Coordinates of C-alpha atoms in Angstrom, one line a residue:
W193 CA -2.8 180.7 102.9
E194 CA -3.3 179.3 106.2
A195 CA -6.8 177.7 105.0
S196 CA -5.2 176.3 102.0
G197 CA -2.2 174.8 103.7
S198 CA 0.2 176.9 102.1
L199 CA 3.4 178.4 103.6
R200 CA 2.9 182.1 104.1
P201 CA 4.7 184.4 101.7
E202 CA 7.6 186.8 102.7
G203 CA 6.5 189.4 105.2
F204 CA 3.5 187.7 106.8
H205 CA 4.3 186.4 110.2
G206 CA 1.2 185.2 112.3
A207 CA -1.2 188.1 112.5
E208 CA 1.3 190.7 111.2
V209 CA 2.3 192.1 108.1
V210 CA 5.8 193.3 108.3
P211 CA 6.8 195.8 105.3
L212 CA 9.9 194.6 103.4
R213 CA 12.6 197.0 101.9
T214 CA 16.4 196.8 101.6
E215 CA 19.1 198.9 102.5
A216 CA 20.6 198.9 99.0
P217 CA 18.4 198.1 96.0
P218 CA 19.5 196.1 93.2
P219 CA 21.6 197.9 90.6
D220 CA 19.1 197.5 88.0
V221 CA 16.4 199.3 90.2
Q222 CA 18.6 201.4 92.1
G223 CA 18.2 204.7 90.3
D224 CA 19.5 207.4 92.4
T225 CA 22.2 206.1 94.9
N226 CA 22.1 209.2 97.1
A227 CA 18.4 209.1 97.6
P228 CA 17.0 206.9 100.5
P229 CA 14.5 204.5 99.6
A230 CA 11.0 205.6 99.7
T231 CA 9.0 203.7 102.2
A232 CA 5.2 203.5 103.1
E233 CA 6.0 205.3 106.4
D234 CA 7.0 208.3 104.7
G235 CA 3.3 209.5 104.2
D236 CA 4.0 210.2 100.5
A237 CA 1.1 208.5 98.4
E238 CA 3.4 208.1 95.5
A239 CA 6.2 206.3 97.6
T240 CA 6.8 202.8 96.6
V241 CA 8.6 200.0 98.6
Q242 CA 11.9 198.8 97.0
P243 CA 12.3 195.2 96.0
A244 CA 13.0 192.9 98.9
V245 CA 16.0 190.4 99.4
R246 CA 15.2 187.5 101.7
S247 CA 17.7 187.2 104.5
D248 CA 18.7 183.8 105.9
E249 CA 17.0 184.2 109.2
E250 CA 13.6 184.8 107.7
D251 CA 11.2 182.1 109.0
A252 CA 8.8 181.9 106.1
P253 CA 10.7 181.8 102.4
P254 CA 8.3 182.5 99.6
V255 CA 6.8 179.6 97.6
A256 CA 8.6 179.4 94.3
A257 CA 7.9 177.3 91.4
D258 CA 11.6 176.8 90.6
T259 CA 13.3 174.4 92.9
T260 CA 16.6 176.3 92.5
E261 CA 15.1 178.8 94.8
V262 CA 13.6 176.8 97.5
S263 CA 15.4 176.0 100.8
S264 CA 15.8 172.4 102.0
E265 CA 13.4 173.5 104.9
E266 CA 10.8 174.5 102.7
M267 CA 11.0 171.8 100.3
E268 CA 10.5 169.5 103.2
E269 CA 7.6 171.3 104.3
R270 CA 6.1 171.1 100.7
L271 CA 6.5 167.3 100.6
R272 CA 4.9 167.2 104.3
L273 CA 1.8 169.1 103.0
C274 CA 1.9 166.9 99.8
F275 CA 1.7 163.8 101.8
L276 CA -1.2 165.3 104.1
Q277 CA -3.2 166.4 100.7
A278 CA -2.8 162.9 99.0
A279 CA -3.7 161.3 102.3
R280 CA -6.9 163.5 102.9
T281 CA -7.8 163.3 99.3
R282 CA -6.7 160.4 97.4
I283 CA -5.5 157.5 99.5
K284 CA -8.0 155.4 101.2
D285 CA -7.1 152.7 104.0
R286 CA -8.2 149.9 101.7
D287 CA -5.5 151.1 99.3
L288 CA -2.7 149.9 102.1
P289 CA -0.1 148.6 102.4
M290 CA 1.4 150.6 99.6
P291 CA 4.9 150.7 98.3
V292 CA 6.3 154.1 99.3
N293 CA 7.7 154.6 95.7
T294 CA 4.0 154.5 94.6
L295 CA 3.1 156.8 97.5
Y296 CA 5.6 159.4 96.2
A297 CA 5.1 159.1 92.2
A298 CA 1.2 158.3 92.3
H299 CA -0.1 160.5 94.9
M300 CA 2.4 162.9 96.7
R301 CA 3.8 164.5 93.4
P302 CA 0.2 164.8 91.5
S303 CA -1.2 166.4 94.9
R304 CA 1.2 169.1 94.7
R305 CA 0.1 172.7 94.1
S306 CA 0.5 173.4 90.5
E307 CA 3.0 176.0 91.0
W308 CA 5.2 174.0 93.1
S309 CA 8.1 172.0 92.2
V310 CA 8.9 169.3 94.8
D311 CA 12.0 166.9 94.7
V312 CA 12.8 164.9 97.9
K313 CA 16.6 165.2 96.7
M314 CA 16.5 169.1 97.7
T315 CA 15.8 168.0 101.1
R316 CA 18.4 167.0 103.8
F317 CA 17.2 163.7 103.6
K318 CA 18.3 163.2 100.0
K319 CA 16.0 160.2 99.8
L320 CA 12.4 159.1 100.3
V321 CA 12.4 156.8 102.8
P322 CA 14.6 158.8 105.4
F323 CA 12.1 161.8 104.9
L324 CA 9.2 159.5 105.5
A325 CA 10.9 158.3 108.5
M326 CA 10.9 161.7 109.7
L327 CA 6.8 161.8 109.3
E328 CA 6.8 158.7 111.1
E329 CA 8.5 160.1 114.3
G330 CA 5.9 163.0 114.0
G331 CA 3.1 160.3 114.3
L332 CA 1.7 160.8 110.8
L333 CA 2.4 157.3 109.4
R334 CA 3.7 153.7 109.7
M335 CA 5.9 152.0 107.3
K336 CA 7.5 148.5 107.5
P337 CA 10.3 147.1 105.4
K338 CA 9.6 144.2 102.8
G339 CA 12.6 142.8 101.3
S340 CA 14.6 145.6 99.6
E341 CA 11.6 148.4 99.6
H342 CA 9.5 149.8 102.1
L343 CA 5.7 149.9 102.7
L344 CA 3.2 152.6 103.8
V345 CA 1.3 150.3 106.1
E346 CA -0.9 152.8 107.9
I347 CA -1.7 156.5 107.9
S348 CA -2.5 158.4 111.4
R349 CA -5.9 159.7 110.7
K350 CA -6.3 160.8 114.2
A351 CA -3.0 162.8 114.4
S352 CA -3.3 166.4 115.0
D353 CA -1.2 167.3 112.0
Y354 CA -3.8 165.2 110.0
T355 CA -7.0 166.6 111.4
E356 CA -6.0 170.2 111.4
F357 CA -4.7 170.0 107.8
R358 CA -7.2 171.9 105.1
P359 CA -6.7 170.4 101.7
W360 CA -6.3 172.9 98.8
P361 CA -8.9 172.6 96.1
K362 CA -8.4 169.7 93.8
D363 CA -8.5 171.8 90.9
V364 CA -5.3 173.5 91.7
T365 CA -3.2 170.3 91.9
A366 CA -0.7 169.5 89.5
A367 CA -2.6 166.5 88.3
A368 CA -5.9 168.4 87.7
V369 CA -3.9 171.2 85.9
E370 CA -2.0 168.7 83.8
D371 CA -5.2 166.9 82.8
G372 CA -6.8 170.2 82.0
A373 CA -4.0 171.4 79.5
S374 CA -4.6 172.1 76.0
D375 CA -8.2 173.2 76.7
G376 CA -9.0 170.0 78.4
A377 CA -8.0 167.8 75.5
V378 CA -5.0 165.7 76.4
A379 CA -3.6 163.1 73.9
R380 CA -2.8 159.9 75.8
F381 CA -1.3 156.7 74.8
Q382 CA -3.9 153.7 74.7
V383 CA -3.9 150.1 73.8
E384 CA -7.2 148.0 73.6
V385 CA -7.5 144.3 72.8
L386 CA -10.2 143.8 70.1
G387 CA -12.0 140.7 68.7
K388 CA -12.9 140.5 65.0
V389 CA -16.6 139.8 64.5
A390 CA -17.3 136.6 62.6
P391 CA -20.1 136.7 60.1
S392 CA -22.1 134.3 61.9
A393 CA -22.4 137.3 64.8
A394 CA -23.4 139.6 62.4
V395 CA -27.0 139.2 63.6
L396 CA -25.7 140.7 67.1
F397 CA -23.2 143.2 66.3
G398 CA -24.5 144.3 62.6
N399 CA -21.8 145.7 60.5
V400 CA -19.3 146.3 63.2
E401 CA -16.0 144.5 62.1
F402 CA -13.8 144.7 65.7
V403 CA -15.2 144.8 69.2
T404 CA -13.8 145.1 72.7
Q405 CA -14.9 142.9 75.5
E406 CA -16.9 146.0 77.2
Q407 CA -18.7 146.3 74.1
V408 CA -19.7 142.8 73.8
V409 CA -21.0 142.9 77.4
S410 CA -23.1 145.8 76.4
V411 CA -24.6 144.2 73.5
L412 CA -25.3 141.0 75.4
R413 CA -27.1 142.6 78.2
D414 CA -29.5 144.6 75.6
Y415 CA -30.2 141.4 73.8
A416 CA -31.0 139.7 77.0
N417 CA -33.2 142.4 78.0
Q418 CA -35.0 142.8 74.7
K419 CA -35.4 138.9 74.3
S420 CA -36.2 138.4 78.3
L421 CA -33.5 135.8 78.5
W422 CA -32.8 136.3 82.1
A423 CA -33.0 133.1 84.3
A424 CA -35.9 132.9 86.5
N425 CA -34.0 132.0 89.6
N426 CA -31.0 134.2 89.0
R427 CA -31.5 137.4 87.5
K428 CA -27.8 137.6 86.6
K429 CA -27.6 134.6 84.3
V430 CA -28.5 134.5 80.8
Q431 CA -30.2 131.4 79.1
G432 CA -29.2 131.5 75.5
D433 CA -32.0 131.2 72.7
E434 CA -31.2 129.8 69.2
V435 CA -29.6 133.0 68.1
L436 CA -26.9 133.0 70.9
C437 CA -26.3 129.3 70.4
A438 CA -25.7 129.9 66.8
V439 CA -23.4 133.0 67.6
F440 CA -21.2 130.9 70.1
G441 CA -21.6 127.6 67.8
E442 CA -22.9 125.6 71.0
A443 CA -25.8 123.5 71.7
E444 CA -26.5 125.3 74.9
V445 CA -25.4 128.8 76.1
A446 CA -25.7 129.9 79.6
G447 CA -23.9 132.4 82.1
T448 CA -23.7 136.0 83.0
V449 CA -22.9 138.4 80.6
E450 CA -19.2 138.9 81.7
Q451 CA -18.7 135.0 81.5
L452 CA -20.2 135.1 78.0
S453 CA -18.4 138.1 76.7
A454 CA -15.2 136.4 77.8
Q455 CA -16.1 133.3 76.0
F456 CA -17.0 135.1 72.8
M457 CA -13.6 137.0 72.8
K458 CA -11.6 133.9 73.3
G459 CA -13.4 132.6 70.0
C460 CA -12.6 135.6 68.0
K461 CA -9.5 136.2 66.1
K462 CA -7.3 138.7 67.9
F463 CA -6.2 142.2 67.1
H464 CA -5.3 145.3 69.1
K465 CA -6.1 149.0 68.6
V466 CA -3.1 151.5 69.4
T467 CA -3.9 155.1 70.1
A468 CA -0.9 157.2 70.1
P469 CA -0.2 161.3 70.3
Q470 CA 1.3 162.7 67.4
R471 CA 4.0 165.3 67.3
G472 CA 4.4 168.6 65.2
A473 CA 1.7 171.2 64.3
A474 CA -1.1 169.0 63.7
A475 CA -0.9 167.1 67.1
G476 CA -3.8 165.1 68.0
T477 CA -3.7 161.2 68.0
K478 CA -3.4 158.7 65.5
T479 CA -5.1 155.1 65.7
S480 CA -4.0 151.8 64.1
I481 CA -5.6 148.5 64.3
R482 CA -2.9 145.6 64.1
P483 CA -3.5 142.0 64.0
G484 CA -2.6 139.8 67.2
A485 CA -2.7 140.4 70.6
P486 CA -0.9 143.5 72.2
P487 CA 2.9 142.9 72.4
K488 CA 4.1 142.6 76.1
V489 CA 6.1 145.3 77.8
T490 CA 8.0 143.8 80.5
I491 CA 8.7 145.6 83.8
R492 CA 11.3 144.0 86.3
T493 CA 13.7 145.0 89.0
D494 CA 17.4 144.5 89.1
T495 CA 20.7 145.8 90.4
R496 CA 23.2 147.4 88.1
R497 CA 26.5 148.4 89.1
G498 CA 25.5 148.0 92.8
H499 CA 22.4 150.1 92.6
A500 CA 18.6 148.8 92.7
V501 CA 17.3 149.8 89.2
T502 CA 13.7 149.3 87.5
L503 CA 14.1 147.9 83.7
V504 CA 11.3 148.4 81.0
R505 CA 11.7 146.8 77.6
G506 CA 9.3 146.7 74.6
L507 CA 8.1 150.0 74.4
D508 CA 9.7 150.2 70.8
Q509 CA 6.9 147.7 69.7
Y510 CA 4.4 150.5 70.1
G511 CA 6.4 153.2 68.4
L512 CA 7.2 154.9 71.8
D513 CA 10.5 156.7 71.8
A514 CA 12.4 155.5 75.1
E515 CA 14.8 158.5 75.4
E516 CA 11.6 160.9 75.5
L517 CA 10.1 158.7 78.1
A518 CA 13.2 158.5 80.0
A519 CA 13.2 162.4 80.3
E520 CA 9.7 162.5 81.2
L521 CA 10.1 159.9 84.0
K522 CA 13.1 161.6 85.3
K523 CA 10.8 164.7 86.0
V524 CA 8.0 162.6 87.4
L525 CA 9.9 160.2 89.5
A526 CA 12.7 162.6 90.7
G527 CA 15.3 159.9 89.9
S528 CA 18.0 159.0 87.5
T529 CA 17.0 157.5 84.1
T530 CA 18.8 156.2 81.0
V531 CA 18.4 153.9 78.1
E532 CA 20.8 151.1 77.5
D533 CA 20.6 148.4 74.5
G534 CA 16.9 149.7 74.0
E535 CA 15.9 149.1 77.6
L536 CA 14.8 151.9 79.8
M537 CA 16.3 152.0 83.3
V538 CA 15.2 154.0 86.2
Q539 CA 17.3 154.1 89.5
G540 CA 15.5 152.7 92.4
F541 CA 12.5 150.2 92.7
W542 CA 9.6 151.8 90.5
D543 CA 8.0 148.6 89.0
V544 CA 4.6 149.2 90.7
A545 CA 4.5 152.9 90.0
L546 CA 5.5 152.3 86.2

């Protein structure tokens, strides 16, 4: 447990293992009330230790997945360990500065052990910034305010708490377990921008009707390799031949494959592909191709009734159930959520994380 950074279970104190027993077992396991509870010291090979009841004085409360059984002290320790796990395994110095809400939602919570539930509201601090301020006082990090939010600007990677912490394996984190659910097949919502291939471009794309920009890049690169169209003085630049000139409708075509793919997509009729998880026994996903560019989803911050909030609008255009998403975000962000007039509202500034 020490090597994995976990709290020791009940009964384990330093190098000592302390037997646990109670003076009065619970009613459902009490049995003969006149008989003293059997203990390992009785010398009876058949003796069993009665179920333990944790006292308030114990130093190491047991790890429990249910947050209702976790003390504020243990919740603070879990969150501290989650920060260290995220700092050691996910967050690079180049990622900083980072909004603290993003730190919590995108890094600390996914880094928790899969059997843990973590919620900053169950600490004595109640809010994220005061909790992180405690870590800042301990020399683990440095924050600075920016407007109405705070940024994580530095992780103290030479601090003893950081250097002595041993991360637990990534495959036992909540992020890894959730990604591996359903035998590794997780249905995700995806939106892709497509271009419709014109008949004049069939010489490159064959019978393909729709393409993404990434597919165009791949086709152009393969064609340039096949026809040796790379510029002599710049191996990243393509000098177009008659075929490419006809496809692009230009007298001369030149540029990198990324530039040419963007130019090609700009000239295509716009479509978008939506892949959405399905409910019910069939589950799986459903894919549909729709005309036009993808509808915009707006995410903005505001104040409502004196509280800072993040507002999301436009999800209904993709068939997403705002109420279901609100319930999911409430668990992920550990904040209040609601839906008003088709607009999803999350308490706090979560625009970057969302």
